[in-house]
Amino acid sequence: MEDTGAPGPRPMLRARGLAKSFGEVEAVRGVDLEIAPGELFGLLGPNGAGKSTLIGMLSTLITPTSGSGSIAGFDIVRERVDVRRSIGLVFQEQTLDRYLTGWYNLRFHAEVYGVPADEVDDRVEEALRDVGLWEERDRLAGTYSGGMRRRLEIARGILHRPALLFLDEPTAGLDPRSREAVWDRIRELNELGGTTVLMTTHYLEEAENCDRIAIIDGGRVVTSGSPAELKACIGQDRVEVVARAPEALRNELRDKLGVHPVVEGDTVWFTVEQGRLFVPRLFSETTAEITSVQVRAPSLDDVFLEYTGRGINAGAVEAAPAAGGPAR
Ligand SMILES: Nc1ncnc2c1ncn2[C@@H]1O[C@H](COP(=O)(O)OP(=O)(O)O)[C@@H](O)[C@H]1O
Ligand SMILES: [Mg+2]
């Protein structure tokens, strides 16, 4: 067990300078991370950012090249068995047995994971009910929809009641309704069940649901914080003004109000701090005829763009398989 030296509760997860190279490829380049018990934490990053490799190291499946990490106080290299007992894992790839029923998939896993024999049936039922699949327990997993299979995998991940659940792209490739159903379960497990969750996603709107997120790019954490904090760091709102004479308005805005407006069609837009408070000045200090005004607060897209220099899905297209399956 480590001595953190600091007061306060022990973090559920801690990484210090964690790095992994595969030959020449530096997949993860020194990640520091701390997650408190009960947090719902999101790792956001484009394909190839190093998310799965980081989860692999934290879940003891990949040996780090350098750095250290602990889960519930157990060292991810020296105390692997204790770490494995503390975590549940839902992989990016589907790993269910399609020719077993939902119930048998879990039953089999419970035995492998060493759930005490007299508790297996109760645990399997509890986990299936937790993810809303109890009624479907006798169907072959191969006949489940993509969303149901994901929920079954989550049920399997929580069978041994782990303190920390890793979910690698749990909603990738699912339709919006299935994504919502999977999210309902994740939130329940986290809020009602008290399970700490570390998940990866490249859907920015899903990251909004997380207590905190870290943006990872090129194997490094480039920023972290709550979604609100990260958006506040961007600071500037985007103000869009539709005007009858956009060029004239642009000149007035630039000369009188000191902003840097851009004209696009009949719209003039610019960024400014506290956009809402700026709106009255548009009317009192310019003479242009204004048709409409819209103020947009920064989104996580803007945060991502600011820190990585590109959109989160840029480049993902070529990495996606031609058949249209989920991108790896
Ligand atoms: N087993 C491996 N051997 C060689 N390179 C790998 C291996 N696993 C991952 N990589 C490379 O490491 C980088 C990070 O991959 P990964 O962790 O899967 O990213 P993400 O999950 O964010 O998409 C990529 O460049 C990937 O090609
Ligand atoms: Mg991945």
Tab-separated table of C-alpha atoms and ligand atoms in Angstrom:
chain	number	residue	atom	x	y	z
A	1	MET	CA	0.000	0.000	0.000
A	2	GLU	CA	1.221	3.443	-0.783
A	3	ASP	CA	1.485	6.339	1.618
A	4	THR	CA	0.128	9.361	-0.199
A	5	GLY	CA	1.301	11.751	2.504
A	6	ALA	CA	-1.749	13.896	1.798
A	7	PRO	CA	-4.818	14.142	3.997
A	8	GLY	CA	-8.277	13.281	2.676
A	9	PRO	CA	-9.789	10.100	1.282
A	10	ARG	CA	-7.614	7.780	-0.743
A	11	PRO	CA	-8.223	8.113	-4.482
A	12	MET	CA	-9.921	5.172	-6.180
A	13	LEU	CA	-7.482	5.459	-9.040
A	14	ARG	CA	-4.123	7.097	-9.321
A	15	ALA	CA	-1.643	7.189	-12.199
A	16	ARG	CA	1.781	8.819	-12.138
A	17	GLY	CA	3.795	9.231	-15.311
A	18	LEU	CA	2.185	6.134	-16.775
A	19	ALA	CA	3.633	5.317	-20.194
A	20	LYS	CA	3.553	2.500	-22.734
A	21	SER	CA	5.455	2.043	-25.951
A	22	PHE	CA	4.862	-0.684	-28.502
A	23	GLY	CA	8.231	-0.734	-30.263
A	24	GLU	CA	8.510	2.677	-31.890
A	25	VAL	CA	4.925	3.653	-31.105
A	26	GLU	CA	4.577	5.703	-27.924
A	27	ALA	CA	0.917	4.908	-27.275
A	28	VAL	CA	0.780	6.550	-23.819
A	29	ARG	CA	3.413	9.144	-22.901
A	30	GLY	CA	3.297	9.852	-19.201
A	31	VAL	CA	-0.220	10.209	-17.830
A	32	ASP	CA	-1.055	11.601	-14.381
A	33	LEU	CA	-4.596	10.950	-13.269
A	34	GLU	CA	-6.519	10.832	-10.015
A	35	ILE	CA	-10.111	9.690	-9.633
A	36	ALA	CA	-12.021	9.933	-6.345
A	37	PRO	CA	-14.365	7.217	-5.068
A	38	GLY	CA	-17.826	7.627	-6.595
A	39	GLU	CA	-16.766	9.741	-9.544
A	40	LEU	CA	-18.051	9.247	-13.073
A	41	PHE	CA	-14.932	10.067	-15.054
A	42	GLY	CA	-14.640	10.322	-18.820
A	43	LEU	CA	-11.566	9.952	-21.020
A	44	LEU	CA	-12.139	11.819	-24.239
A	45	GLY	CA	-9.959	11.504	-27.261
A	46	PRO	CA	-9.830	10.668	-30.953
A	47	ASN	CA	-8.961	7.222	-32.296
A	48	GLY	CA	-5.373	6.304	-31.536
A	49	ALA	CA	-5.095	8.764	-28.620
A	50	GLY	CA	-4.062	5.985	-26.239
A	51	LYS	CA	-7.318	5.522	-24.303
A	52	SER	CA	-7.550	1.734	-24.586
A	53	THR	CA	-3.858	1.307	-23.830
A	54	LEU	CA	-4.238	3.445	-20.703
A	55	ILE	CA	-7.217	1.366	-19.551
A	56	GLY	CA	-5.259	-1.783	-20.364
A	57	MET	CA	-2.452	-0.703	-18.034
A	58	LEU	CA	-4.785	0.399	-15.254
A	59	SER	CA	-6.620	-2.922	-15.447
A	60	THR	CA	-3.346	-4.937	-15.319
A	61	LEU	CA	-3.730	-6.390	-18.827
A	62	ILE	CA	-0.848	-4.345	-20.257
A	63	THR	CA	2.462	-3.897	-18.427
A	64	PRO	CA	3.543	-0.246	-18.344
A	65	THR	CA	6.863	0.742	-19.888
A	66	SER	CA	7.313	3.287	-17.094
A	67	GLY	CA	5.400	5.118	-14.409
A	68	SER	CA	3.093	3.737	-11.759
A	69	GLY	CA	-0.539	3.391	-10.890
A	70	SER	CA	-2.867	2.107	-8.205
A	71	ILE	CA	-6.503	1.085	-7.901
A	72	ALA	CA	-8.121	1.275	-4.456
A	73	GLY	CA	-4.569	1.558	-3.107
A	74	PHE	CA	-3.300	-1.594	-4.854
A	75	ASP	CA	-0.341	-1.319	-7.213
A	76	ILE	CA	-1.234	-2.170	-10.819
A	77	VAL	CA	2.019	-4.078	-11.352
A	78	ARG	CA	2.851	-5.602	-7.961
A	79	GLU	CA	-0.681	-6.322	-6.686
A	80	ARG	CA	-2.460	-7.440	-9.830
A	81	VAL	CA	-4.764	-9.942	-8.178
A	82	ASP	CA	-6.096	-7.352	-5.731
A	83	VAL	CA	-6.486	-4.846	-8.540
A	84	ARG	CA	-8.434	-7.349	-10.643
A	85	ARG	CA	-10.741	-8.086	-7.751
A	86	SER	CA	-11.462	-4.361	-7.417
A	87	ILE	CA	-12.365	-3.693	-11.035
A	88	GLY	CA	-14.914	-4.606	-13.670
A	89	LEU	CA	-14.064	-4.345	-17.337
A	90	VAL	CA	-16.184	-3.820	-20.404
A	91	PHE	CA	-13.989	-4.012	-23.456
A	92	GLN	CA	-14.264	-2.104	-26.651
A	93	GLU	CA	-14.681	-5.366	-28.611
A	94	GLN	CA	-17.684	-7.587	-28.070
A	95	THR	CA	-16.659	-10.591	-26.031
A	96	LEU	CA	-19.919	-12.406	-25.314
A	97	ASP	CA	-20.640	-15.971	-26.289
A	98	ARG	CA	-23.366	-15.634	-28.919
A	99	TYR	CA	-24.430	-19.270	-28.536
A	100	LEU	CA	-25.153	-18.987	-24.827
A	101	THR	CA	-28.209	-17.326	-23.347
A	102	GLY	CA	-27.809	-14.060	-21.495
A	103	TRP	CA	-28.170	-15.963	-18.242
A	104	TYR	CA	-25.513	-18.578	-19.101
A	105	ASN	CA	-23.071	-15.910	-20.245
A	106	LEU	CA	-23.169	-14.416	-16.749
A	107	ARG	CA	-23.317	-17.733	-14.941
A	108	PHE	CA	-20.183	-18.922	-16.744
A	109	HIS	CA	-18.373	-15.677	-15.966
A	110	ALA	CA	-19.365	-15.813	-12.289
A	111	GLU	CA	-17.738	-19.215	-11.970
A	112	VAL	CA	-14.575	-18.067	-13.733
A	113	TYR	CA	-14.430	-15.030	-11.469
A	114	GLY	CA	-14.772	-17.126	-8.348
A	115	VAL	CA	-18.114	-15.827	-7.119
A	116	PRO	CA	-19.024	-18.197	-4.236
A	117	ALA	CA	-21.239	-21.041	-5.562
A	118	ASP	CA	-24.138	-20.360	-3.200
A	119	GLU	CA	-24.245	-16.725	-4.313
A	120	VAL	CA	-24.006	-17.187	-8.071
A	121	ASP	CA	-27.729	-17.380	-8.866
A	122	ASP	CA	-28.584	-14.329	-6.789
A	123	ARG	CA	-25.751	-12.280	-8.218
A	124	VAL	CA	-26.618	-13.202	-11.794
A	125	GLU	CA	-30.255	-12.246	-11.230
A	126	GLU	CA	-29.292	-8.969	-9.555
A	127	ALA	CA	-26.904	-8.028	-12.361
A	128	LEU	CA	-29.439	-8.907	-15.077
A	129	ARG	CA	-32.127	-6.861	-13.320
A	130	ASP	CA	-29.667	-3.968	-12.902
A	131	VAL	CA	-29.276	-3.681	-16.658
A	132	GLY	CA	-32.915	-4.396	-17.501
A	133	LEU	CA	-32.331	-7.809	-19.111
A	134	TRP	CA	-33.942	-10.190	-16.619
A	135	GLU	CA	-36.961	-10.755	-18.879
A	136	GLU	CA	-34.636	-11.591	-21.792
A	137	ARG	CA	-32.370	-13.932	-19.834
A	138	ASP	CA	-33.255	-17.106	-21.749
A	139	ARG	CA	-32.595	-15.740	-25.229
A	140	LEU	CA	-29.299	-16.506	-26.958
A	141	ALA	CA	-26.969	-13.511	-26.702
A	142	GLY	CA	-26.544	-13.715	-30.484
A	143	THR	CA	-30.185	-12.665	-30.906
A	144	TYR	CA	-29.818	-9.549	-28.722
A	145	SER	CA	-29.656	-6.086	-30.262
A	146	GLY	CA	-26.356	-4.203	-30.071
A	147	GLY	CA	-27.616	-2.184	-27.110
A	148	MET	CA	-28.769	-5.300	-25.237
A	149	ARG	CA	-25.408	-6.982	-25.788
A	150	ARG	CA	-23.648	-3.936	-24.379
A	151	ARG	CA	-25.923	-4.009	-21.329
A	152	LEU	CA	-25.227	-7.716	-20.899
A	153	GLU	CA	-21.512	-6.969	-20.976
A	154	ILE	CA	-22.018	-4.297	-18.336
A	155	ALA	CA	-23.962	-6.821	-16.213
A	156	ARG	CA	-21.022	-9.175	-16.542
A	157	GLY	CA	-18.608	-6.405	-15.587
A	158	ILE	CA	-20.455	-5.747	-12.305
A	159	LEU	CA	-21.135	-9.366	-11.287
A	160	HIS	CA	-18.388	-9.430	-8.678
A	161	ARG	CA	-19.438	-5.959	-7.427
A	162	PRO	CA	-16.269	-4.086	-8.335
A	163	ALA	CA	-15.512	-0.726	-6.753
A	164	LEU	CA	-14.352	0.619	-10.108
A	165	LEU	CA	-15.846	-0.134	-13.493
A	166	PHE	CA	-13.881	0.484	-16.707
A	167	LEU	CA	-16.020	1.005	-19.786
A	168	ASP	CA	-14.138	1.357	-23.055
A	169	GLU	CA	-16.393	3.056	-25.629
A	170	PRO	CA	-19.557	1.477	-24.190
A	171	THR	CA	-21.843	3.229	-26.657
A	172	ALA	CA	-19.734	3.099	-29.829
A	173	GLY	CA	-21.707	1.924	-32.831
A	174	LEU	CA	-25.076	1.959	-31.026
A	175	ASP	CA	-28.158	3.778	-32.263
A	176	PRO	CA	-29.282	6.788	-30.186
A	177	ARG	CA	-31.976	4.877	-28.279
A	178	SER	CA	-29.630	2.071	-27.276
A	179	ARG	CA	-27.019	4.632	-26.283
A	180	GLU	CA	-29.548	6.279	-24.004
A	181	ALA	CA	-30.467	2.917	-22.427
A	182	VAL	CA	-26.804	2.100	-21.794
A	183	TRP	CA	-26.320	5.551	-20.281
A	184	ASP	CA	-29.295	5.082	-17.954
A	185	ARG	CA	-27.588	1.967	-16.560
A	186	ILE	CA	-24.229	3.673	-16.207
A	187	ARG	CA	-25.804	6.557	-14.294
A	188	GLU	CA	-27.741	4.190	-12.039
A	189	LEU	CA	-24.686	2.115	-11.237
A	190	ASN	CA	-22.774	5.266	-10.449
A	191	GLU	CA	-25.374	7.336	-8.604
A	192	LEU	CA	-27.387	4.635	-6.848
A	193	GLY	CA	-24.827	1.849	-6.651
A	194	GLY	CA	-21.877	4.071	-5.768
A	195	THR	CA	-19.649	2.403	-8.374
A	196	THR	CA	-16.763	4.569	-9.550
A	197	VAL	CA	-16.721	4.633	-13.345
A	198	LEU	CA	-13.920	5.377	-15.787
A	199	MET	CA	-15.204	5.409	-19.329
A	200	THR	CA	-13.924	6.404	-22.718
A	201	THR	CA	-16.005	7.926	-25.433
A	202	HIS	CA	-15.671	10.019	-28.485
A	203	TYR	CA	-19.179	11.378	-28.267
A	204	LEU	CA	-18.732	14.840	-26.797
A	205	GLU	CA	-22.374	15.172	-25.786
A	206	GLU	CA	-21.958	12.055	-23.619
A	207	ALA	CA	-18.946	13.532	-21.911
A	208	GLU	CA	-21.297	16.214	-20.568
A	209	ASN	CA	-22.730	13.518	-18.266
A	210	CYS	CA	-19.403	12.950	-16.537
A	211	ASP	CA	-18.418	14.553	-13.234
A	212	ARG	CA	-14.966	15.170	-14.649
A	213	ILE	CA	-13.231	14.474	-17.918
A	214	ALA	CA	-9.695	14.354	-19.211
A	215	ILE	CA	-8.955	15.082	-22.838
A	216	ILE	CA	-6.258	12.774	-24.110
A	217	ASP	CA	-4.452	13.308	-27.384
A	218	GLY	CA	-1.263	11.760	-28.698
A	219	GLY	CA	-0.857	9.703	-25.504
A	220	ARG	CA	-0.992	12.707	-23.168
A	221	VAL	CA	-3.651	14.296	-20.999
A	222	VAL	CA	-3.910	17.784	-22.453
A	223	THR	CA	-6.478	19.102	-19.968
A	224	SER	CA	-8.888	17.869	-17.312
A	225	GLY	CA	-11.691	19.176	-15.140
A	226	SER	CA	-15.473	19.211	-14.918
A	227	PRO	CA	-17.235	19.931	-18.223
A	228	ALA	CA	-18.306	23.300	-16.796
A	229	GLU	CA	-14.762	24.184	-15.709
A	230	LEU	CA	-13.308	23.274	-19.057
A	231	LYS	CA	-15.875	25.317	-20.918
A	232	ALA	CA	-15.335	28.255	-18.572
A	233	CYS	CA	-11.604	28.139	-19.388
A	234	ILE	CA	-12.412	28.819	-23.023
A	235	GLY	CA	-14.135	31.909	-21.702
A	236	GLN	CA	-15.426	33.442	-24.848
A	237	ASP	CA	-19.000	33.186	-26.053
A	238	ARG	CA	-19.815	33.289	-29.719
A	239	VAL	CA	-22.239	36.077	-30.674
A	240	GLU	CA	-24.027	35.772	-34.020
A	241	VAL	CA	-25.853	38.790	-35.371
A	242	VAL	CA	-28.041	38.703	-38.462
A	243	ALA	CA	-28.211	42.177	-39.999
A	244	ARG	CA	-29.580	43.822	-43.098
A	245	ALA	CA	-26.170	45.333	-43.903
A	246	PRO	CA	-23.633	42.917	-42.421
A	247	GLU	CA	-20.538	44.634	-43.863
A	248	ALA	CA	-21.501	47.961	-42.353
A	249	LEU	CA	-22.224	46.317	-39.001
A	250	ARG	CA	-18.879	44.552	-39.099
A	251	ASN	CA	-17.066	47.852	-39.562
A	252	GLU	CA	-18.995	49.503	-36.751
A	253	LEU	CA	-18.371	46.585	-34.379
A	254	ARG	CA	-14.683	46.593	-35.177
A	255	ASP	CA	-14.221	50.346	-34.900
A	256	LYS	CA	-16.510	51.145	-31.984
A	257	LEU	CA	-16.529	47.990	-29.866
A	258	GLY	CA	-13.073	46.565	-30.472
A	259	VAL	CA	-14.139	43.013	-31.393
A	260	HIS	CA	-12.959	41.005	-34.404
A	261	PRO	CA	-16.073	40.221	-36.411
A	262	VAL	CA	-16.364	37.831	-39.353
A	263	VAL	CA	-19.055	38.149	-42.031
A	264	GLU	CA	-20.669	34.962	-43.333
A	265	GLY	CA	-23.647	35.633	-45.598
A	266	ASP	CA	-26.060	37.884	-43.725
A	267	THR	CA	-24.495	36.956	-40.372
A	268	VAL	CA	-21.747	38.731	-38.473
A	269	TRP	CA	-20.142	36.670	-35.725
A	270	PHE	CA	-17.440	37.314	-33.160
A	271	THR	CA	-16.305	35.949	-29.822
A	272	VAL	CA	-16.384	37.944	-26.641
A	273	GLU	CA	-16.433	37.330	-22.902
A	274	GLN	CA	-19.867	37.463	-21.268
A	275	GLY	CA	-21.744	37.518	-24.583
A	276	ARG	CA	-25.131	38.097	-22.984
A	277	LEU	CA	-23.957	41.272	-21.272
A	278	PHE	CA	-22.517	42.447	-24.553
A	279	VAL	CA	-25.826	42.307	-26.437
A	280	PRO	CA	-27.274	45.637	-25.163
A	281	ARG	CA	-24.216	47.465	-26.492
A	282	LEU	CA	-24.957	46.094	-29.945
A	283	PHE	CA	-28.126	48.122	-29.947
A	284	SER	CA	-26.994	51.208	-28.074
A	285	GLU	CA	-23.644	51.677	-29.805
A	286	THR	CA	-24.261	50.656	-33.419
A	287	THR	CA	-26.674	52.100	-35.944
A	288	ALA	CA	-27.188	48.908	-37.978
A	289	GLU	CA	-30.573	47.326	-38.452
A	290	ILE	CA	-30.341	44.045	-36.559
A	291	THR	CA	-32.693	41.166	-37.413
A	292	SER	CA	-31.655	38.668	-34.724
A	293	VAL	CA	-28.957	37.947	-32.154
A	294	GLN	CA	-27.793	34.589	-30.860
A	295	VAL	CA	-25.298	33.995	-28.049
A	296	ARG	CA	-23.728	30.558	-27.807
A	297	ALA	CA	-21.740	29.487	-24.763
A	298	PRO	CA	-18.609	27.422	-25.470
A	299	SER	CA	-19.284	23.706	-25.960
A	300	LEU	CA	-17.024	20.743	-25.272
A	301	ASP	CA	-16.387	20.769	-29.028
A	302	ASP	CA	-14.824	24.205	-28.606
A	303	VAL	CA	-12.764	22.904	-25.669
A	304	PHE	CA	-11.594	19.929	-27.686
A	305	LEU	CA	-10.710	22.126	-30.639
A	306	GLU	CA	-8.845	24.564	-28.411
A	307	TYR	CA	-6.645	21.870	-26.847
A	308	THR	CA	-6.097	19.500	-29.755
A	309	GLY	CA	-6.334	21.858	-32.721
A	310	ARG	CA	-8.976	19.701	-34.419
A	311	GLY	CA	-12.427	18.187	-34.069
A	312	ILE	CA	-12.751	14.957	-32.099
A	313	ASN	CA	-13.890	12.937	-35.099
A	314	ALA	CA	-11.346	14.361	-37.528
A	315	GLY	CA	-9.454	11.458	-39.050
A	316	ALA	CA	-11.832	8.879	-37.598
A	317	VAL	CA	-13.383	8.276	-41.007
A	318	GLU	CA	-10.353	6.551	-42.509
A	319	ALA	CA	-9.873	4.405	-39.397
A	320	ALA	CA	-13.456	3.102	-39.563
A	321	PRO	CA	-14.000	-0.269	-41.196
A	322	ALA	CA	-15.647	-0.095	-44.619
A	323	ALA	CA	-18.576	-2.250	-43.442
A	324	GLY	CA	-19.708	0.599	-41.192
A	325	GLY	CA	-19.051	-1.186	-37.908
A	326	PRO	CA	-17.823	0.717	-34.868
A	327	ALA	CA	-14.450	2.379	-35.374
A	328	ARG	CA	-11.589	0.952	-33.351
B	1	LIG	N1	-0.624	-3.996	-29.271
B	1	LIG	C1	-0.228	-2.921	-29.971
B	1	LIG	N2	0.859	-2.977	-30.760
B	1	LIG	C2	1.287	-1.899	-31.460
B	1	LIG	N3	0.692	-0.703	-31.419
B	1	LIG	C3	-0.410	-0.568	-30.650
B	1	LIG	C4	-0.925	-1.666	-29.889
B	1	LIG	N4	-2.023	-1.224	-29.215
B	1	LIG	C5	-2.168	0.051	-29.552
B	1	LIG	N5	-1.216	0.460	-30.413
B	1	LIG	C6	-1.056	1.822	-30.973
B	1	LIG	O1	-1.032	2.739	-29.891
B	1	LIG	C7	-1.753	3.915	-30.199
B	1	LIG	C8	-2.888	4.102	-29.195
B	1	LIG	O2	-3.871	3.095	-29.394
B	1	LIG	P1	-5.131	2.914	-28.456
B	1	LIG	O3	-4.696	2.883	-27.048
B	1	LIG	O4	-5.919	1.760	-28.960
B	1	LIG	O5	-5.923	4.293	-28.728
B	1	LIG	P2	-7.469	4.641	-28.543
B	1	LIG	O6	-8.088	3.595	-27.670
B	1	LIG	O7	-7.480	6.004	-27.945
B	1	LIG	O8	-8.067	4.640	-29.914
B	1	LIG	C9	-2.227	3.752	-31.629
B	1	LIG	O9	-1.281	4.373	-32.461
B	1	LIG	C10	-2.222	2.251	-31.826
B	1	LIG	O10	-2.041	1.928	-33.169
B	2	MG	MG	-9.705	2.393	-27.929
